[in-house]
Short mmCIF file of C-alpha atoms in Angstrom, two decimals:
data_model
loop_
_atom_site.label_atom_id
_atom_site.label_comp_id
_atom_site.label_asym_id
_atom_site.label_seq_id
_atom_site.Cartn_x
_atom_site.Cartn_y
_atom_site.Cartn_z
CA TYR A 4 0.07 -10.70 8.81
CA TYR A 5 1.57 -11.21 5.33
CA PRO A 6 3.52 -8.84 4.55
CA THR A 7 5.27 -8.20 1.11
CA SER A 8 7.97 -10.45 0.15
CA THR A 9 11.39 -7.76 -0.13
CA GLU A 10 13.25 -10.97 -0.80
CA ASP A 11 15.45 -11.41 -4.01
CA ASN A 12 13.37 -9.54 -7.41
CA SER A 13 10.21 -9.15 -5.35
CA TYR A 14 9.45 -5.19 -6.14
CA GLN A 15 9.44 -6.21 -9.34
CA VAL A 16 5.70 -8.44 -9.06
CA ILE A 17 2.74 -6.51 -9.64
CA ALA A 18 -1.02 -8.46 -8.37
CA PRO A 19 -3.05 -9.41 -11.79
CA LYS A 20 -6.01 -7.52 -9.22
CA PHE A 21 -5.80 -5.26 -6.55
CA ARG A 22 -7.65 -3.29 -4.47
CA ILE A 23 -6.01 0.74 -3.13
CA ALA A 24 -7.39 1.51 0.21
CA SER A 25 -8.67 4.99 0.27
CA ALA A 26 -7.94 8.22 1.35
CA TYR A 27 -8.36 6.55 5.05
CA ALA A 28 -5.84 4.65 5.34
CA VAL A 29 -3.40 7.53 4.46
CA LEU A 30 -1.09 7.58 7.70
CA HIS A 31 0.42 11.60 8.41
CA THR A 32 3.42 12.29 8.29
CA ASN A 33 4.55 13.06 11.97
CA VAL A 34 3.55 10.13 12.99
CA ASP A 35 5.42 7.50 14.38
CA ALA A 36 4.56 4.25 12.15
CA ALA A 37 4.42 7.18 9.39
CA LYS A 38 9.58 6.97 10.13
CA ASN A 39 9.94 3.29 9.54
CA ILE A 40 8.70 0.67 7.22
CA ASP A 41 7.76 -2.38 10.13
CA GLY A 42 5.57 0.35 11.91
CA LEU A 43 4.03 0.66 8.15
CA ARG A 44 3.57 -3.25 7.11
CA LYS A 45 1.28 -3.76 10.84
CA ARG A 46 -0.97 -0.44 10.03
CA CYS A 47 -1.53 -2.07 6.69
CA ALA A 48 -1.79 -5.40 8.11
CA SER A 49 -4.33 -4.10 10.62
CA TYR A 50 -6.25 -2.11 8.31
CA GLN A 51 -9.90 -2.72 7.45
CA GLU A 52 -11.75 -1.43 4.74
CA ASP A 53 -15.19 -1.86 2.74
CA GLY A 54 -15.17 -5.55 4.14
CA TYR A 55 -12.31 -6.81 2.98
CA PRO A 56 -10.33 -7.75 6.47
CA ALA A 57 -7.12 -7.05 8.13
CA GLY A 58 -4.29 -8.80 7.87
CA ARG A 59 -4.85 -9.15 3.94
CA TRP A 60 -3.74 -5.86 3.54
CA ARG A 61 0.14 -4.31 2.19
CA LEU A 62 2.67 -2.28 0.93
CA PRO A 63 2.41 -2.49 -2.76
CA THR A 64 5.55 -3.25 -4.27
CA GLU A 65 7.25 -1.34 -5.88
CA ALA A 66 5.99 -1.94 -9.52
CA GLU A 67 2.56 -1.68 -7.77
CA PHE A 68 3.39 1.96 -6.80
CA LYS A 69 4.40 2.62 -9.59
CA ILE A 70 1.76 1.11 -11.81
CA ILE A 71 -0.55 2.62 -9.67
CA LEU A 72 1.09 6.49 -10.22
CA SER A 73 1.11 5.09 -13.88
CA GLN A 74 -2.53 4.87 -14.08
CA VAL A 75 -2.79 8.21 -12.43
CA ASN A 76 -1.19 10.00 -14.28
CA LYS A 77 -3.15 8.95 -17.67
CA ASN A 78 -6.34 8.84 -16.23
CA PRO A 79 -6.52 12.45 -13.93
CA SER A 80 -9.70 13.26 -14.08
CA THR A 81 -11.04 9.56 -13.46
CA LEU A 82 -7.62 9.20 -10.50
CA PRO A 83 -6.82 12.38 -8.53
CA GLN A 84 -4.08 13.00 -6.16
CA MET A 85 -4.37 9.28 -4.81
CA TYR A 86 -0.45 10.68 -5.36
CA ILE A 87 0.27 13.74 -4.53
CA LYS A 88 3.20 15.48 -6.71
CA GLY A 89 6.29 16.20 -4.93
CA TYR A 90 5.32 14.39 -1.84
CA SER A 91 6.76 10.26 -0.38
CA TYR A 92 5.16 7.90 -0.32
CA TRP A 93 6.57 4.15 1.74
CA CYS A 94 5.93 0.77 -0.85
CA ALA A 95 7.82 -2.59 -0.13
CA HIS A 96 10.72 -1.54 -1.15
CA GLY A 97 11.61 2.00 0.02
CA VAL A 98 10.36 5.47 -0.19
CA GLY A 99 9.00 6.82 -3.50
CA THR A 100 9.10 10.61 -4.29
CA VAL A 101 6.50 11.75 -6.87
CA GLN A 102 8.56 14.26 -9.34
CA SER A 103 6.87 16.86 -10.93
CA ASP A 104 6.60 15.67 -14.08
CA GLY A 105 4.87 11.97 -12.14
CA SER A 106 7.50 10.07 -12.29
CA VAL A 107 9.37 8.24 -9.44
CA SER A 108 13.00 8.49 -7.55
CA MET A 109 13.03 5.52 -5.23
CA ASN A 110 15.33 5.54 -1.52
CA TYR A 111 15.90 1.70 -0.96
CA THR A 112 14.98 2.43 2.81
CA THR A 113 14.07 1.31 5.82
CA LYS A 114 13.82 4.09 8.22
CA VAL A 115 13.55 8.21 7.92
CA THR A 116 16.31 10.15 9.40
CA THR A 117 14.42 13.39 9.21
CA SER A 118 11.66 14.39 11.58
CA ASP A 119 8.75 13.74 9.34
CA GLY A 120 7.99 9.97 7.75
CA HIS A 121 6.55 9.34 4.91
CA SER A 122 2.72 8.55 3.33
CA ALA A 123 1.83 4.70 2.78
CA ARG A 124 -1.28 3.46 0.42
CA CYS A 125 -1.86 -0.08 1.40
CA VAL A 126 -3.15 -2.91 -1.20
CA TYR A 127 -5.54 -5.95 -1.12
CA ASP A 128 -4.60 -8.07 -3.14
CA GLU A 129 -7.82 -9.30 -4.76
CA TRP A 130 -6.08 -12.52 -7.61
CA TYR A 131 -5.24 -14.03 -4.42
CA TRP A 132 -7.73 -13.54 -1.72
CA GLY A 133 -10.59 -13.36 -3.92
CA SER A 134 -13.13 -9.96 -3.74
CA GLU A 135 -15.71 -11.93 -1.13
CA ARG A 136 -15.90 -9.84 1.59
CA ILE A 137 -16.67 -10.24 5.04
CA ASP A 138 -20.50 -9.82 6.62
CA SER A 139 -19.67 -6.93 9.20
CA LYS A 140 -18.06 -4.46 8.13
CA ASN A 141 -18.12 -2.13 10.78
CA VAL A 142 -16.14 -5.03 13.34
CA PHE A 143 -12.85 -5.19 13.12
CA THR A 144 -12.23 -9.19 11.81
CA TRP A 145 -8.74 -10.40 10.95
CA GLY A 146 -8.64 -12.16 7.30
CA ASP A 147 -10.61 -15.50 7.94
CA MET A 148 -8.97 -17.66 5.37
CA PRO A 149 -5.64 -19.60 5.21
CA ARG A 150 -2.74 -18.52 3.64
#
């Protein structure tokens, strides 16, 4: 699978067009995979939704996480409850907590030391992979295009 890069200034990268996973992809915070970034990278990599195959989903960059949240804040009736204020979510560069005013405070960590983990919303880079879907949406399929 191809995880989100965490090198240099990759936290500032925003794919020109990306799809956000539905609520079906949200991992409950008491699951072990929700407690460290490696577990969530693997979960996103093995995620498949609506004909978009596994192996192409990834954690959003910090900038993508923040831009999604800014759009949610601008259009709360269009994008309801994508991220809940007061909750924390993983991105490729750590954990972002959504504040009451809709801003994000970042904790650049790779593991959670408390008993609960954090949720994540995987993204699919349509600009890179395109929007063509696999034929059998109900059959688990690893990405069928070389990177």
